[in-house]
XYZ file of C-alpha atoms in Angstrom:
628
model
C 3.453 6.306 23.712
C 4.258 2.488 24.748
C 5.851 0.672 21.222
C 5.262 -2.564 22.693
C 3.573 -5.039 20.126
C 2.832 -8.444 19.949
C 4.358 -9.836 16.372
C 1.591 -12.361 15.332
C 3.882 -15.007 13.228
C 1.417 -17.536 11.296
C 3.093 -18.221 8.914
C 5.904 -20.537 8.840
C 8.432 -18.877 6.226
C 8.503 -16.305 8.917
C 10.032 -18.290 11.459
C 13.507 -18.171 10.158
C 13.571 -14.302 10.755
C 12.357 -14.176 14.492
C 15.822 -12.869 14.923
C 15.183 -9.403 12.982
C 12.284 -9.262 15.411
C 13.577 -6.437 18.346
C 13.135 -7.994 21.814
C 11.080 -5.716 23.309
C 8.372 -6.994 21.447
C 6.828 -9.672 21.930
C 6.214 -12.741 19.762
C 2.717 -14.430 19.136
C 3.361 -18.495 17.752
C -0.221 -18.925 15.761
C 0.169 -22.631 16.430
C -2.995 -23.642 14.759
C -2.152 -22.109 11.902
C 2.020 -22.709 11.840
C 0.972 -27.022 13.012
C 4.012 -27.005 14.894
C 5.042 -29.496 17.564
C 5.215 -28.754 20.940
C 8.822 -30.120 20.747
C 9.122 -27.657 18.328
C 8.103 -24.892 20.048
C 9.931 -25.195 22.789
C 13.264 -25.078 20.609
C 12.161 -22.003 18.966
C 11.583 -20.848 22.803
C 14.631 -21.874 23.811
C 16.605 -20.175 20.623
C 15.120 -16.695 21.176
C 15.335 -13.817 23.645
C 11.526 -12.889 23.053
C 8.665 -13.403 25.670
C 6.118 -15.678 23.766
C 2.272 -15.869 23.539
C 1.254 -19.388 22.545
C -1.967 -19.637 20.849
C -3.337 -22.969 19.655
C -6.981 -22.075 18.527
C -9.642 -24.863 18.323
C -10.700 -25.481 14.850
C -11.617 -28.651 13.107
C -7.787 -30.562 12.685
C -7.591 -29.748 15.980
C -9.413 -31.525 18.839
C -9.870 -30.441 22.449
C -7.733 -33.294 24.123
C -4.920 -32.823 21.391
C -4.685 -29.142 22.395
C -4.414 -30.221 26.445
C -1.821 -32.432 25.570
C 0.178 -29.913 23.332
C -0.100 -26.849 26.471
C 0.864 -29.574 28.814
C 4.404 -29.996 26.475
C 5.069 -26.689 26.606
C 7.796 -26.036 29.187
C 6.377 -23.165 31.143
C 9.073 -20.217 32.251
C 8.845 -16.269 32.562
C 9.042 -15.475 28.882
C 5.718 -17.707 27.922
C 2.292 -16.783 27.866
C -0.512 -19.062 26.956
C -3.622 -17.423 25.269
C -7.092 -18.791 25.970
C -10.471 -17.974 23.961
C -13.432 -17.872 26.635
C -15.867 -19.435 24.914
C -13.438 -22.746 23.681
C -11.108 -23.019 26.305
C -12.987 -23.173 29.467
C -11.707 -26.586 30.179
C -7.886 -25.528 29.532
C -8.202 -22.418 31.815
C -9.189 -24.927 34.637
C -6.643 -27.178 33.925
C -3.845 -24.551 33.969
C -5.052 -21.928 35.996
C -3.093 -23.307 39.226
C 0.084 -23.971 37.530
C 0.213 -20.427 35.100
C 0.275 -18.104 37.985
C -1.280 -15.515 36.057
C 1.362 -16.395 32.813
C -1.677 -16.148 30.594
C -4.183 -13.611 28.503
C -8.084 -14.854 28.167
C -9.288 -13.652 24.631
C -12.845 -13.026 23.253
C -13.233 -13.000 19.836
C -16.502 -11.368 17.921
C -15.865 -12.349 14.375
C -19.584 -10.881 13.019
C -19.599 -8.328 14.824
C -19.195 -5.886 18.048
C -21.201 -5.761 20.739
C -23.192 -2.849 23.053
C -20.719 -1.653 25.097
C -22.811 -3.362 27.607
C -22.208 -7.227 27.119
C -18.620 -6.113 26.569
C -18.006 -4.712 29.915
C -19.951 -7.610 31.296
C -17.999 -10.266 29.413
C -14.859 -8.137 30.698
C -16.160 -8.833 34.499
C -16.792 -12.598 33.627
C -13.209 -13.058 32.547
C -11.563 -10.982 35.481
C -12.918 -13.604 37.504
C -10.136 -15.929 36.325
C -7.111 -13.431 36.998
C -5.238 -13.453 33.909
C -2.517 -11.325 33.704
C -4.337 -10.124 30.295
C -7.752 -9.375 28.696
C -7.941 -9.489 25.034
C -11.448 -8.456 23.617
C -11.681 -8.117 19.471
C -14.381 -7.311 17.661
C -15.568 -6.795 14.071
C -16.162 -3.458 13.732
C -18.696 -1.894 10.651
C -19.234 1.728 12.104
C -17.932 4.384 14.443
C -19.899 3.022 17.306
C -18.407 0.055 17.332
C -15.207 1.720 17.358
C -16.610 3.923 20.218
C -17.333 0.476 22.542
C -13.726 -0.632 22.402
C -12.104 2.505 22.694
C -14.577 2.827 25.919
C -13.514 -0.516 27.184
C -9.952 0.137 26.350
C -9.953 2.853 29.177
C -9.744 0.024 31.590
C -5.847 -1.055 32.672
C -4.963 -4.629 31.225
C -6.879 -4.911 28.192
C -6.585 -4.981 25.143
C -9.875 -3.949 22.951
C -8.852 -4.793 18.676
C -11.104 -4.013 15.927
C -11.152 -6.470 13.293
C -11.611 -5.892 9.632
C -11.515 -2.947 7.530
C -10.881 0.765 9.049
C -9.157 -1.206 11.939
C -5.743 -0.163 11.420
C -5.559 2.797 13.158
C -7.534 1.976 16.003
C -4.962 -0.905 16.856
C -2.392 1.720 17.121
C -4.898 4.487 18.983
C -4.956 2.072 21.826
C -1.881 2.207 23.014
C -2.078 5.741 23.914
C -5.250 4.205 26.434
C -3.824 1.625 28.605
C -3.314 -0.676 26.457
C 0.631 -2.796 27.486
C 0.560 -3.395 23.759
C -0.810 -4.764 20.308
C -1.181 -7.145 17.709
C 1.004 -6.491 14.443
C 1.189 -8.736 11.816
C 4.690 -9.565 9.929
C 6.082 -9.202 6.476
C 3.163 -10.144 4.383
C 1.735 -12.704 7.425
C -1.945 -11.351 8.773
C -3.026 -13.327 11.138
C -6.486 -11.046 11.965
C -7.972 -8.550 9.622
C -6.737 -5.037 10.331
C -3.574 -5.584 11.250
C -1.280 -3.024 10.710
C 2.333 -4.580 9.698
C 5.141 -4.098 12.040
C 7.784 -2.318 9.597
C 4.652 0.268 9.353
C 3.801 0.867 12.393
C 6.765 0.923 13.790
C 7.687 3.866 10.847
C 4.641 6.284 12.221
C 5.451 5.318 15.911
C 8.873 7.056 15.271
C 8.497 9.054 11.784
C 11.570 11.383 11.133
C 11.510 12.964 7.905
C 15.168 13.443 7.892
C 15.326 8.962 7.754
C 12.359 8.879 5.190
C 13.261 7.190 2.233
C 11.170 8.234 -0.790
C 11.359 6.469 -4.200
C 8.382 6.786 -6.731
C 6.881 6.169 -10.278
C 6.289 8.475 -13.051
C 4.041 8.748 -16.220
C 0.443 9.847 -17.653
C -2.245 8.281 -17.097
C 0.130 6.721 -13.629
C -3.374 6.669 -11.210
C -3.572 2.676 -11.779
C 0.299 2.082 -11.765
C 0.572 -1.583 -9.263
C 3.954 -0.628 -8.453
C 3.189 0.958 -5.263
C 1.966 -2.054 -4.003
C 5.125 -4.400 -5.374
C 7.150 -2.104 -3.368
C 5.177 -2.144 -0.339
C 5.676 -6.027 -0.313
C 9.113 -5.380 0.803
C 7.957 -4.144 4.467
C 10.817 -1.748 5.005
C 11.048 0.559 7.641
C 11.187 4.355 7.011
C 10.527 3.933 3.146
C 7.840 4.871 1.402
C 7.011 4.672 -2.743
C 4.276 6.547 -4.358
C 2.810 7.843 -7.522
C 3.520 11.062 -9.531
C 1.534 12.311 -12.589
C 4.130 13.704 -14.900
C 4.056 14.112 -18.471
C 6.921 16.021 -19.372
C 10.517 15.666 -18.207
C 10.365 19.096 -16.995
C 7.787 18.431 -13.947
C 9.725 14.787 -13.152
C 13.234 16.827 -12.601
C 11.530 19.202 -10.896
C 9.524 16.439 -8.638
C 13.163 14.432 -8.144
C 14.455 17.821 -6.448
C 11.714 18.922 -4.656
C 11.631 15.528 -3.041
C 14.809 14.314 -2.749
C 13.945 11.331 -3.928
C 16.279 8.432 -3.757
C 15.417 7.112 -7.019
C 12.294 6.197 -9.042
C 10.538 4.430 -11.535
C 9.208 6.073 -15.305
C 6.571 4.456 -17.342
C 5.084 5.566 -20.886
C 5.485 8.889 -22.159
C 8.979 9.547 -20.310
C 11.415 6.857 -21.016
C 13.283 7.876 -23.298
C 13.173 12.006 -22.085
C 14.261 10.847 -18.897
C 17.304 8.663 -20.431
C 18.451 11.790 -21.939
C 18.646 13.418 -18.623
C 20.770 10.456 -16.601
C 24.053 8.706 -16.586
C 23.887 5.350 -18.116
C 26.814 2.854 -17.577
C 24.908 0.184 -18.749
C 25.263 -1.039 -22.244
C 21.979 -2.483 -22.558
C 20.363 0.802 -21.408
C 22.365 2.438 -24.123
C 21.644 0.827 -26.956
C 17.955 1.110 -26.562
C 18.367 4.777 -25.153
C 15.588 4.355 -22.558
C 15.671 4.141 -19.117
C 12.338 3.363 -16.781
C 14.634 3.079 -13.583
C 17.043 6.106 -11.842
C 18.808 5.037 -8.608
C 20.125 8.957 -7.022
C 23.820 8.845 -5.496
C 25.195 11.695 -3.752
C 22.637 13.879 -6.157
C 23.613 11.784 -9.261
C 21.244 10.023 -10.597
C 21.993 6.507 -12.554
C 19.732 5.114 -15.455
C 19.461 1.601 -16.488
C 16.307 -0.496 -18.258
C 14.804 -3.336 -16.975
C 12.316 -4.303 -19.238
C 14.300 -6.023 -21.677
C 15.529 -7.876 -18.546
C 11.702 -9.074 -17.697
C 10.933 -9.881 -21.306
C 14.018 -12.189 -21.844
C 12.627 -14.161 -18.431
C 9.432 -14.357 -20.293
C 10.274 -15.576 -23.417
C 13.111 -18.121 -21.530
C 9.827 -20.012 -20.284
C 8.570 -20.349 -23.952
C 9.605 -23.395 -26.115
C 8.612 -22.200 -29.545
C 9.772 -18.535 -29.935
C 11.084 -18.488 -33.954
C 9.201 -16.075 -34.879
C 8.190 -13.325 -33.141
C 5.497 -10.677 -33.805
C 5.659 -7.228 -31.825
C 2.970 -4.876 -31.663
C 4.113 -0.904 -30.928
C 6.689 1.804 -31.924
C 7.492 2.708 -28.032
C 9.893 2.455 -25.666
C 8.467 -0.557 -24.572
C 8.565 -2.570 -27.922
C 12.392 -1.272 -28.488
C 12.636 -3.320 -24.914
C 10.651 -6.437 -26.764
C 12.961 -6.251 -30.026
C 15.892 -6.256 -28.177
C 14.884 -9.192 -26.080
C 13.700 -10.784 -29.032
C 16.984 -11.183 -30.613
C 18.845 -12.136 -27.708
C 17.053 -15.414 -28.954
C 17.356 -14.709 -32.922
C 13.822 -15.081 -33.363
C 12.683 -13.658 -36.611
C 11.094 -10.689 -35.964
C 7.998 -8.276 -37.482
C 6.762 -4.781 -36.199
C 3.389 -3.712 -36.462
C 2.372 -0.169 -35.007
C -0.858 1.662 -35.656
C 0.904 4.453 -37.083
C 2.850 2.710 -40.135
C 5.940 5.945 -39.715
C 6.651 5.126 -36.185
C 6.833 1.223 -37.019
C 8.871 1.740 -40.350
C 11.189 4.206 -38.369
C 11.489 1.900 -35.825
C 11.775 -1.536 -37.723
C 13.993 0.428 -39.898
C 16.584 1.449 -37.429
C 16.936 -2.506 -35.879
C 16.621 -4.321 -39.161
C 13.744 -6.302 -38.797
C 10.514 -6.269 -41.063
C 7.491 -3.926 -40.505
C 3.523 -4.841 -41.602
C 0.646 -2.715 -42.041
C -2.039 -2.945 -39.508
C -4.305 -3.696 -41.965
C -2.420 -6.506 -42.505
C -2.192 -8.133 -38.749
C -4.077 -10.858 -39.488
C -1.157 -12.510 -42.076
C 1.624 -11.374 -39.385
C -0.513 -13.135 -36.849
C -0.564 -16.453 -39.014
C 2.835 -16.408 -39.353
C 4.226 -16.009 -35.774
C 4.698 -18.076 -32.869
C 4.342 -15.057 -30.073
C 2.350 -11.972 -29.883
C 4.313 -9.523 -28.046
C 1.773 -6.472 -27.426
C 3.596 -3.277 -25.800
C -0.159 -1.331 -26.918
C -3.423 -1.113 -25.212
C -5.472 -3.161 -26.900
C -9.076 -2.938 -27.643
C -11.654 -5.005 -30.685
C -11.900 -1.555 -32.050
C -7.747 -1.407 -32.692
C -7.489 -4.916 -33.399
C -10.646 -6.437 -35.081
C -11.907 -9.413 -35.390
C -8.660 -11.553 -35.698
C -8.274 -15.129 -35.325
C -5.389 -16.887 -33.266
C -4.257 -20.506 -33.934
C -2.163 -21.707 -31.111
C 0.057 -18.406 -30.547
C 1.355 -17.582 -27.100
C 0.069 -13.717 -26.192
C 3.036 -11.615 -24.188
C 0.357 -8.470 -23.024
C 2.357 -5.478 -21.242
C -0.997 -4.540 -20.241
C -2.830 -5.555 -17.515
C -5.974 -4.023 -16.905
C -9.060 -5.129 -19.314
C -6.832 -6.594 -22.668
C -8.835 -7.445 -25.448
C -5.778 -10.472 -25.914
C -6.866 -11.789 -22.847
C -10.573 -11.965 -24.167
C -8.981 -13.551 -27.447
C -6.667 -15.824 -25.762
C -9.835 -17.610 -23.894
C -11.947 -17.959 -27.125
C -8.792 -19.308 -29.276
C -7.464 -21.253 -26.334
C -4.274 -20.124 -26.790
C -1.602 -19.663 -23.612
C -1.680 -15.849 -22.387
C 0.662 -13.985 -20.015
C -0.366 -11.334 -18.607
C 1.381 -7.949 -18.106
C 1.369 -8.371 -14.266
C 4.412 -10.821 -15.298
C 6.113 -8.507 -17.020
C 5.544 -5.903 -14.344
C 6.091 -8.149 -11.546
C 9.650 -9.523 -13.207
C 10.759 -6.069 -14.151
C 10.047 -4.393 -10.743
C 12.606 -7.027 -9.792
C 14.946 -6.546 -11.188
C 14.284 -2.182 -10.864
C 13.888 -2.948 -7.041
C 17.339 -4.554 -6.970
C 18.880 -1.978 -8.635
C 17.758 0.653 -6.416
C 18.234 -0.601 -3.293
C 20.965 -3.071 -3.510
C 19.647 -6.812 -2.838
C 18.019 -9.588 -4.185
C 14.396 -9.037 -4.856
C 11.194 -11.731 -4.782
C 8.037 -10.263 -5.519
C 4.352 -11.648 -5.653
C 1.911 -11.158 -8.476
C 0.475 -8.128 -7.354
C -3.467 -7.887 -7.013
C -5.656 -4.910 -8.088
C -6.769 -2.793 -4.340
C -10.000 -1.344 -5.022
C -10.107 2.127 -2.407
C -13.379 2.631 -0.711
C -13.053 6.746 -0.040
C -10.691 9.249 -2.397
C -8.781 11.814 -0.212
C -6.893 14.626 -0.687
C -4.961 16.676 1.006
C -2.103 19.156 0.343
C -0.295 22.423 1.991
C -3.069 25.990 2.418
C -4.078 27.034 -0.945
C -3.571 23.623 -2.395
C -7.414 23.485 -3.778
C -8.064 21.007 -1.609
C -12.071 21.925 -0.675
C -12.032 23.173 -4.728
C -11.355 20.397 -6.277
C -13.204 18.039 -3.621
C -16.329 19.520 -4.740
C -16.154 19.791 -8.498
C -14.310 16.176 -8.233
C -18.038 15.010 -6.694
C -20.156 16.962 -9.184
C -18.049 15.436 -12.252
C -18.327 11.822 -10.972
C -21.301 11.835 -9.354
C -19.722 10.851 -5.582
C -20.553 12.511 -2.390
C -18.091 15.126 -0.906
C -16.825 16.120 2.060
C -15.246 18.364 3.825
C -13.467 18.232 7.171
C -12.804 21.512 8.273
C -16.169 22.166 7.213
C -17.839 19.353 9.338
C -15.760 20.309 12.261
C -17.409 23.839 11.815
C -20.735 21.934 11.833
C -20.295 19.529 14.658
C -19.201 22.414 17.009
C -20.673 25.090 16.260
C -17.717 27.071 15.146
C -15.421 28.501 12.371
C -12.311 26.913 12.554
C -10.609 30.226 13.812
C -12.826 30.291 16.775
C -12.189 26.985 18.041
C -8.592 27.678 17.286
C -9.218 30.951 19.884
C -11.079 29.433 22.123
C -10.318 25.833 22.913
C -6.682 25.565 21.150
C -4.834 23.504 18.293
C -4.422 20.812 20.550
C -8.745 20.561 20.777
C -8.737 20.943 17.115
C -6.619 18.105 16.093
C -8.625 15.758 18.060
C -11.789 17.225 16.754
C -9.944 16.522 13.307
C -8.682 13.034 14.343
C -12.017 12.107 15.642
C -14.256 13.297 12.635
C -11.797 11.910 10.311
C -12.184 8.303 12.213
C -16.096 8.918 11.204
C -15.599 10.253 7.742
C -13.738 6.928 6.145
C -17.241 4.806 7.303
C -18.780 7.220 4.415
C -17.664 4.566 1.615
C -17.589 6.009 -2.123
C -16.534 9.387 -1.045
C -14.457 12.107 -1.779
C -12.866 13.509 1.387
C -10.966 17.055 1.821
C -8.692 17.671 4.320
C -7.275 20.017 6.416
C -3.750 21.406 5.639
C -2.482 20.164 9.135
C -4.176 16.638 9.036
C -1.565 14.886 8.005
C 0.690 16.540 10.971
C -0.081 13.694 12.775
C 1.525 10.598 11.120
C -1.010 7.969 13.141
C -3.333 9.633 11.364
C -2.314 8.003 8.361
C -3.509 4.490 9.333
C -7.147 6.382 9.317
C -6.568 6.347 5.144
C -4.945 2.656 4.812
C -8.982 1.923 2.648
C -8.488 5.442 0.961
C -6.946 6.426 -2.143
C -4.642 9.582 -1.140
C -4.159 12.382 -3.689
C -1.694 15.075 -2.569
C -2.469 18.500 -4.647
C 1.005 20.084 -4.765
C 1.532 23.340 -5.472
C 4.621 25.233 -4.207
C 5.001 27.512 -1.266
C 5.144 30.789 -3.195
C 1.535 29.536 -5.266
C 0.219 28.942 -1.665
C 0.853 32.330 0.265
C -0.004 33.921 -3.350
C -3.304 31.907 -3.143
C -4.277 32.395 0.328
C -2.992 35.881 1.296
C -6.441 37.675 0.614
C -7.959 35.130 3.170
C -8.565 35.850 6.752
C -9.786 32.222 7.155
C -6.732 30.558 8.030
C -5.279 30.082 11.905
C -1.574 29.910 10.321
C -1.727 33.252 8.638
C -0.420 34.737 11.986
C 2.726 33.496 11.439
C 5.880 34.754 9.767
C 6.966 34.190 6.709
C 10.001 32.086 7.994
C 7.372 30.525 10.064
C 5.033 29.176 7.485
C 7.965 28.155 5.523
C 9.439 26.154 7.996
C 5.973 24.206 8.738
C 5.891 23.729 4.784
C 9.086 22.092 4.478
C 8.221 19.834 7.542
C 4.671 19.241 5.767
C 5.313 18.025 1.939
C 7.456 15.298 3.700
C 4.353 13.750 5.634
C 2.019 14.670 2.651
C 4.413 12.370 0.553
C 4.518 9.652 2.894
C 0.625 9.531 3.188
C 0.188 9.573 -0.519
C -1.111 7.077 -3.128
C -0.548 9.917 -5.678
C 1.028 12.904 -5.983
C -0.199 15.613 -8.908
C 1.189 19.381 -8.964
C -2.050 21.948 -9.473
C -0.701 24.321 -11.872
C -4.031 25.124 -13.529
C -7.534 23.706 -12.159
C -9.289 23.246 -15.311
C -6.059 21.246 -16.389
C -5.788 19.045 -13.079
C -9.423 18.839 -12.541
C -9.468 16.955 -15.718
C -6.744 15.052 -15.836
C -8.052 13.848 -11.967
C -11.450 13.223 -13.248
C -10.723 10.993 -16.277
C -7.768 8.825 -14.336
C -10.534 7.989 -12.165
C -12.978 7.006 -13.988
C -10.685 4.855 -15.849
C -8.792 3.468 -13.562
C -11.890 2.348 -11.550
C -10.495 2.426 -8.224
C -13.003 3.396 -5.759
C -15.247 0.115 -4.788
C -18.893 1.080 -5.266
């Protein structure tokens, strides 16, 4: 398969790293969107090995005869290529046509919607009549058949047929296995179009070794709605990948950290201080508070430190008035906040639900404790609120707040927030906290200076799982419907339908190779089937491009280990694989959970179905991550 793409820079933060950019790609300058000179980019020509596209899009800053006058200052040579939309830059074509010889692509660009496969090919013709070295068609794609026109276009040497918009991604890979001399990418967190894949990504499934993967991860019950995923993703690196893992006993989490070989991970709430028992600390901090919600693995020793306290001290170095501070829990989480809390020598008061746990704990770092019943006078008498608790009216009540600042460690649906609005009192939310403490976790683990975004809440529009034979897969699928009321499917089982076949038979009689693409093709249909819950084969995930199908899904690997599989599916006479040897079936299951971690949003051992089943069921519903 070609790896050529075309890096789509349009943003201009991004220009000082053209140099981590490999040449053999090549670079797109988004003009309209960068405003550069033309002066300036020729220097940025001039300073890099890449072959350039220029594209300078007509919008409303930017006129017709100001865009003549910008290609004209462009110094032409063999690494530049102009881009030209047909229906905006007629007059430019003309006026360069005779001087480009062919250095140029002619773009159409559908942003409502695709076309019959019909006007396509005829608005392919119309363009050929101007000889550009390139044809770039994209489309807005809502269905398979629209997916269907381009790939049916993209047969045809020197295009390039993109879908735009959600479901895209893997499409804009697909095509380069169909003629097409490459594709857009976007860069870092700079999208230029909607659907493009990033290049650190695709360039990870375009080459995908197992041996190079690094895999971090976070732990904790409930863990379904954990944001960390996605402040880890901002980082764009290549070969690394950072998931979820339900655990909620230290037992399953060092079992998970060997299984996976993970390079280090993350622990939120119940496992802190379990998994500081467990690690090396050299950290004083970490020590004193005696847990840990980061482990960075050396040479198969793993390292605990705790940045929370870190996160909280930022926080409370942005507050003026911080005397007197009132913390709300008896967790690891509020030992973080009392420790932070006198690094100012703020006067401070515990309040926990359960009066023990806040006595034990106020107890142990000399500070006062309250009642709950008593919030109210703790709340008149403070400057912060520092909640490390879920909050809800029900836990709280109906307090009143008279210009304190709210610290929330949570993020999703805080009753503080609600108060904060009605008292008009400042509130920070817990996506700080998370945001400044995956900082400094992020550093830890890999070694450099971290800058992270607020992350934003992804809603998923399909849930999919997949696993190794025996996982539950189809199982759980089904009752995972029934208890949430969502459709489910099956893919093996509408392969079976669509052909006419069990899955053996079509195995015997066409092949694995016609099976994958039957899988790969009624997989590309499935995702279109929006609130879903989609099963998977065992071999799906084989194919790493196959991943970019899923980039709208929320993946759920069932694990189970490869004794609990063969035990589970050694009475069936259902599965191709069972033909194999032992040794055999091994080996593809060690080669397997490597790619079923790397597709996964979540990973979740199935030990006991009613258990899991359960556990799956009410994270969802919580969390609320499927769009309906």
């Amino acid at each position: 398969m070609s790896k050529t793409f075309v890096v789509s820079i349009g943003n201009i933060d991004n220009l000082s790293s053209l140099n981590k950019i490999s040449i053999n790609h090549i670079i797109e300058l988004r003009v309209d969107l960068l405003n550069l000179s033309a002066k300036k980019v020729n220097s940025i020509i001039e300073q890099n090995k890449h072959t350039f596209i220029i594209t300078n899009r007509k919008n409303t800053n930017n006129q017709q005869d100001e865009r003549l006058n910008f290609f004209k200052s462009i110094k032409l040579s063999q690494k530049v290529l102009f881009d030209f939309d047909i229906d905006t830059d007629l007059e430019l074509i003309d006026n360069f046509k005779p001087v480009l010889n062919k250095s140029y692509i002619i773009s159409y660009h559908n942003y409502d919607s695709t076309p019959s496969y019909k006007y396509l090919k005829d608005k392919v013709d119309n363009i050929s009549k101007f000889k550009s070295k390139y044809i770039k068609i994209a489309c807005l794609i809502s269905n398979i058949d629209d997916i269907n026109n381009l790939n049916n276009l993209q047969n045809n040497k020197g295009i390039i047929a993109l879908a735009m918009g959600q479901n895209s991604e893997f499409q804009r890979l697909k095509i380069l296995e169909h003629n097409a001399p490459f594709s857009y990418v976007s860069f870092g967190s700079d999208t230029t179009a909607n659907g493009q894949v990033n290049l650190e990504v695709a360039e990870t499934i375009l080459n995908f070794n197992s041996t190079l993967l690094q895999k971090y991860a976070v732990f904790g019950s409930p863990i379904i709605h954990s944001l960390s995923p996605q402040l880890f993703s901002q980082l764009n690196l290549l070969n690394y990948h950072y998931t979820r893992i339900y655990s909620d006993n230290i037992s399953d989490l060092l079992n998970f950290q060997n299984t996976f070989d993970l390079s280090g991970f993350n622990i939120t709430s119940p496992l802190k201080k379990k998994t500081f028992d467990e690690y090396i600390s050299t950290n004083s901090t970490t020590n004193q508070l005696q847990n840990c919600n980061t482990v960075k693995i050396e040479n198969t020793i793993g390292n605990s430190t705790n940045t929370d306290y870190l996160a909280i001290i930022d926080i409370l170095n942005s507050i003026d008035k911080k005397q007197n501070i009132l913390i709300l829990g008896a967790g690891a989480s509020a030992e973080s906040a009392i420790l932070a809390s006198r690094y100012f020598n703020a006067d401070i008061t515990v309040i926990n639900r359960t009066l023990n746990s806040g006595k034990s704990v106020a107890e142990k770092n000399n500070i006062k404790y309250n009642s709950f019943k008593n919030i109210q006078d703790s709340i008149n008498n403070c400057d912060v609120i520092l909640s490390t608790i879920p909050a809800s009216k029900v836990i709280i009540g109906d307090i009143k707040l008279d210009n304190q600042i709210i610290i929330d460690a949570v993020y999703r649906g805080s009753y503080w927030k609600e108060l904060a609005i009605k008292f008009k009192c400042k509130y920070i939310s817990g996506l700080l906290w998370l945001k400044y403490q995956a900082e400094y976790a992020f550093e830890y683990l890999l070694n450099k200076k971290i800058i992270l975004d607020i992350p934003k809440n992804k809603k998923y529009t399909n849930i999919v799982l997949i696993g190794f034979m025996g996982a539950g897969k189809s199982k759980f699928g089904r009752s995972l419907g029934e208890m949430l009321d969502i459709k489910h499917y099956d893919l093996d089982q509408v392969i079976e339908q669509n052909n006419k076949l069990t899955i053996n038979q079509i195995f015997e009689e066409y092949g694995e190779e016609y099976f994958r693409e039957q899988e790969q093709e009624n997989l590309q249909e499935l995702i279109f089937k929006k609130y879903s819950i989609i099963s998977l084969g065992g071999g799906t995930c084989d194919n790493i491009l196959n991943k970019l199908l899923l980039t709208n899904s929320y993946v759920i690997y069932l694990y189970t280990d490869f004794e609990t599989s063969i035990h589970r599916i050694a009475s069936s006479g259902t599965r191709p694989q069972l033909n194999k040897s032992k040794k055999e079936l091994i080996k593809i299951y060690e080669e397997r959970i490597n790619k079923y971690f790397y597709y996964s949003d979540l990973i979740i051992e199935n030990k006991s179905f009613d258990k899991t089943i359960n556990i799956l069921a009410n994270e969802i519903k919580t969390s609320e991550i499927l769009k309906h």
